[in-house]
Structures are given as structure tokens and as C-alpha cells.
Amino acid sequence: MSSRTTTVLTVAGVAAAGLIAYAVYFDYRRRNDGDFRKKLRKDKKRVEKIASSQVASDASSSSGVSAAELVDALERLKKEEPPLGPAERENYFMSQVATGEQLAAQGPAFNLPSALAFYRALRVYPSPVELMVIYEKTVPEPIFKLVMQMTQLDVSSSSQLDVLDDETSPVRGGPPSETSSQEWDKKSTPIVTTLTSARILIISLPSIMHQKVLGYYNAFPPKSTNVSVKDINGKKIVVVNQDFEKGDVIYKECPVVAALDADLQTTGTHCSHCLRLIESSIAIKSPQDPLSQTYCSKACQLDSKTQSHNLLFTTERPLPAEIPMELPPPEALELRRKAQTEYVEHLKKSGKAGPLLVGRFVARQINAETLRLIPGVNAENPSYIDSDGDDYGLGDHMERLKYIDVPTVPEDHSLLANVLGAAVPDLNQFITDERMAILLGKMAYNAYGVSFGGGREDKPPSAERPEDQERTRTPYGTSRQIGSAFYTLSSYLTHSCEPSARPSFSGGTSELHLIANQSLKAGDELTVAFVDVAQREEESVEDCRRRRRMELARGWRFACDCARCAGKRWVRWTSPRLK
């Protein structure tokens, strides 16, 4: 796959996630906000009036729209006064999108009025490139082409491009940076800036998307982690930005999602959210929880419910409290319970952490993306390592990671989709067969095994064939872990059988502490052991090498080429004990 194609797919995938969240937000405003419904009805009447008045004059447009018509329409549009305040911009945007959709449904004769409505929405949207990507995936092709043509005509006829300052010049300073959709209420004079940005950006959309993708690594990981992600001959590696001594903590990282091993899910011995070991006397449980979750504290219970649990496993409100919702009827609640019960039965039957990790990730992403679209509401303050600034979200973090093909069954996708759709109409569109397979593959490649004190010894042996067993990155082997967790930054760490660092869970939770195994200089690569690389007492050097390489091939589908495996250094490696 070419780098350009990868770039387009990456941005398109993230934009699609935002579109689903927007649809959820729009739908609930329509269902529960009386003033909003009145405004939509008024917009609909206006659309119908426009449609009836355009039948005669625009009948010929079914075979296309001339350049003269586009120029004339654009000149009239440019004379319109755009809204100034954040609330007015938001209402204007949603109104124009709704108008564009309704006009598009009237048939080819209304392609131009529909395109004008979508273009008006583009003028005030804080992230024009992302909106164009969404348009490309959702707006009928003839209308999308008209929007693109209007943008190109607007640029060629505008003198504003000649007076851009150095900061926005595409020659001197590169394209202007985009503003995230959270900035509705922060921009005091957005119209000219946003429209000018849109004109420049959309002309070279593939190039800008490429720059947006590359710019991710300028913002992630944040400088506070003391590390950077570098591209070495097409391979992403993590390097330290300063010197460290052996035993130093390089960074600490909380997971995006975590899950206990299947045999510990219902025992009540560990917190289902942070994976902490807890006493039964202080465990917090919910008798109606179909997954039998246990928590070590009210804080963990609240975080779990907010991030994913309410959407997946309860009949409580599935979306952020800032979105008004009516109480669902009893039959809807019953349908939701049934979908959850079937989903939980599938999770228990599979006995693997991957499907649950994916479910929790999808639910957390829906929650985060929805919050980003609510004006005046701050998005989630994530506990995981996020990028500097707010231009990137969970979708950006996930889309860039490696994955492997893993066996899937239809129920992996269908039952999760049923849970989402029963909670919020059409939310099942957030997850498809293909997306489910990719997310499972990403979890399989990137998840870490959480172990305390060197690992446990009571995990039941797997009945699956070795090549089918679920594996995680842990220097003590998956058989000694108590759970699995997915991390944004540590997913970039590469394997070595002589690792320069090791994951530690010395805090007694799923928070990962990356510890230096040796002295490190700024610029040195960080590596960890994905498997138990220690030579066992009964093993020869060659037996140890063969075991390591077999486990890596089965779990991550690569042949290790580190110096130890290549035979350049035949040493007896002793893995540092996890604290």
C-alpha cells in the first residue's frame, strides 16, 4: 500500500469516527431539544420553498452545472454575512448541513443548492480538511464535486491569497494549522481565517492530509514523557531525549483500556478497572452487572462507567450527561439487556481479552468523540498518554499502530454492534466487520500483560493450540499475567532479546512504569522483551533461542533479528525481576 493511500485511509478513518459522533449528537438534539426541532422544521420549510422555486430555472442542472452558474452562485454566497458568535456558528453549521442533506434528497435538479449549503457549512467549520474528508465519504459524488469546484473557483478569483502573511503562506510557512472542533467557542473572528485556510487546504487536500499525518509525531508523544518516536528506514522506534541511569523510571503510562484474564473476571480478587489486587471485604460490586465487575474504589467504578461500562453493560444513559435524553420505553430497555446478555455470554465463551479490550476501546472512543462535539464542554481529560494539544484523538493513536491478522468469528462484530445499536439508534454503524478485525489485530500485536511481583503461577493452562493462543507483551510470559492492557506510547516499543528497558507495575495497578535496564544516552533506542527471554536452567543457549523465536513468530509474526538471536552474542541473559 502506498504512503499516500495510507495517509488518506488514516485521516478518513478518524474523520468517520467523528462523523458517527456528530450523528449521535445531532440525533439527540433533534429528538430532545424542542427549540432545535422547531428550527429544523423551519429549515425544512425553507428548503421546500427553495426546491419549488428552483424547479423551472434549474431543471437543466440534472445534466450538470455550468461554470457560469457556479461563479454566479459563489458571488452571491460571498455577499452573505456569516455568523460571528460561537453559538450562532454552531447553529448555522448544523442548519446548513441539514439543508444540504434535504436538498440532495430532492434529486439532481437541486445539486447546486445542496452544494451551496454544504459549502456554507464548510466556511464556518473549524477543521475544513476533516470536514471535506467527511463530505467525500458521505455527500453524493456530483454534489461533492461541486463543492470542490466552488472552492477552486473561490481561490482563483480571490485576491486574499496574495495578501496572506508569512504564517499562512503555503510557500513560506506551510499551510495554516487546523483548529480542532472543540474551538467553536474560542475563536473570536473565525470566518475569514477559516475560509482562507479552507481555500488553501482543499486545493492540495492529499498533501495537507499527508502533512497532518506526519505532524502527529510532532505532538505525540508529549515532551513530558522524555521520549520521541522516530522513523528509521521506515520503522517507527522510540528513543530517549535525555540520559538515564540503570534503574531509572523513564516514563509512567496509564492504559486506554484494560481487562482481567478470564479466570479472574468473576472472582472479585482484582479491580476490573485498574487491575489492583483487592480484599473481598472492601470490594465494590453491582448486583445487576452482567459482567460481574468488581472495583477497588468509587473512583475506579465511576471512571469505568464513564469511559465504557455504561454504554456496554448497563441500562443507564449511554452518552455523556451533557446530551439531553428522554427515558427509553420498557421494551427498549429489555432489548438493550438482551443484547448485553448475548454479548457477555460470547465474551465468556471466547475466554480471550481481545474482544473485551476492543469493546471498551470503541465505547471510550464514542464517548470521547461525542464530548469533542458538544459546544462549551471540555473533552475528556485522558489518563492515558495523549498528544500535546487537542488536534488528535483516540482514533489517531490507534490508526497508526501495527496489527496482525487474527482469527475472528462473526459474533465478535455482530454482538458488539447489537449492544451499540440497542443503546443508541444507528450507533452500530460505528463498528464493521473490517474495523473489528483490524482492532482485534491491533490489540493482539500491541497489548501488554500486567504482572505483579514477577507474575502468578495459578493461571489455568490454555486448551488451544499454541499458534491460536492469545499472547501479550510481557517478559515473564502470558501464562504469568493477571490481565491485559493497551497503551498509546508503549505500543511503539520494539522487541529485543536484550532489551534496554522493561515494563514494571510496581504501583500495584495497570499503570506501566518503563524502567531502564542499562545506562542510556539521549538518542538511544528503547526496546522491551515481548516474551520471556531468560535462559532457563534446563535450556541450552540454542534451545532458549529457538523457544524465543517460536513464541515471537506465533504471537507477533516476525523473526527476531537482534544480535542475540542472530548468533553474534551467545550470552546467558537473566531478565530483571519485575517489581
PDB file of C-alpha atoms in Angstrom, residues 217-230 237-244 249-251 388 489 514 520-526:
ATOM      1  CA  TYR A 217       4.690  12.816  15.702  1.00  0.00           C
ATOM      2  CA  ASN A 218       5.460  16.444  16.468  1.00  0.00           C
ATOM      3  CA  ALA A 219       2.659  16.349  19.043  1.00  0.00           C
ATOM      4  CA  PHE A 220       2.969  12.729  20.191  1.00  0.00           C
ATOM      5  CA  PRO A 221       4.409  11.622  22.473  1.00  0.00           C
ATOM      6  CA  PRO A 222       4.281  14.787  24.598  1.00  0.00           C
ATOM      7  CA  LYS A 223       7.580  16.269  25.702  1.00  0.00           C
ATOM      8  CA  SER A 224       6.850  15.384  29.331  1.00  0.00           C
ATOM      9  CA  THR A 225       7.487  11.699  28.575  1.00  0.00           C
ATOM     10  CA  ASN A 226      11.189  12.346  27.836  1.00  0.00           C
ATOM     11  CA  VAL A 227      10.989  10.196  24.687  1.00  0.00           C
ATOM     12  CA  SER A 228      10.271  10.620  20.966  1.00  0.00           C
ATOM     13  CA  VAL A 229       9.039   8.407  18.154  1.00  0.00           C
ATOM     14  CA  LYS A 230      11.494   8.371  15.242  1.00  0.00           C
ATOM     15  CA  ILE A 237      11.123   3.340  17.111  1.00  0.00           C
ATOM     16  CA  VAL A 238      11.138   5.097  20.490  1.00  0.00           C
ATOM     17  CA  VAL A 239      14.278   6.946  21.601  1.00  0.00           C
ATOM     18  CA  VAL A 240      15.094   8.746  24.836  1.00  0.00           C
ATOM     19  CA  ASN A 241      15.507  12.515  24.781  1.00  0.00           C
ATOM     20  CA  GLN A 242      17.883  12.625  27.745  1.00  0.00           C
ATOM     21  CA  ASP A 243      20.341  10.437  29.617  1.00  0.00           C
ATOM     22  CA  PHE A 244      19.105   7.792  32.055  1.00  0.00           C
ATOM     23  CA  VAL A 249      11.938   5.376  35.577  1.00  0.00           C
ATOM     24  CA  ILE A 250      11.821   6.723  32.022  1.00  0.00           C
ATOM     25  CA  TYR A 251       8.073   7.389  31.994  1.00  0.00           C
ATOM     26  CA  ASP A 388       0.262  17.777  23.082  1.00  0.00           C
ATOM     27  CA  LEU A 489       3.009   5.146  23.775  1.00  0.00           C
ATOM     28  CA  LEU A 514       9.155   1.879  31.979  1.00  0.00           C
ATOM     29  CA  LEU A 520      21.058   5.222  28.238  1.00  0.00           C
ATOM     30  CA  LYS A 521      22.249   8.278  26.327  1.00  0.00           C
ATOM     31  CA  ALA A 522      19.988  10.758  24.568  1.00  0.00           C
ATOM     32  CA  GLY A 523      19.039   9.275  21.199  1.00  0.00           C
ATOM     33  CA  ASP A 524      19.325   5.633  22.298  1.00  0.00           C
ATOM     34  CA  GLU A 525      16.527   3.313  21.228  1.00  0.00           C
ATOM     35  CA  LEU A 526      14.172   1.860  23.798  1.00  0.00           C
TER      36      LEU A 526
END
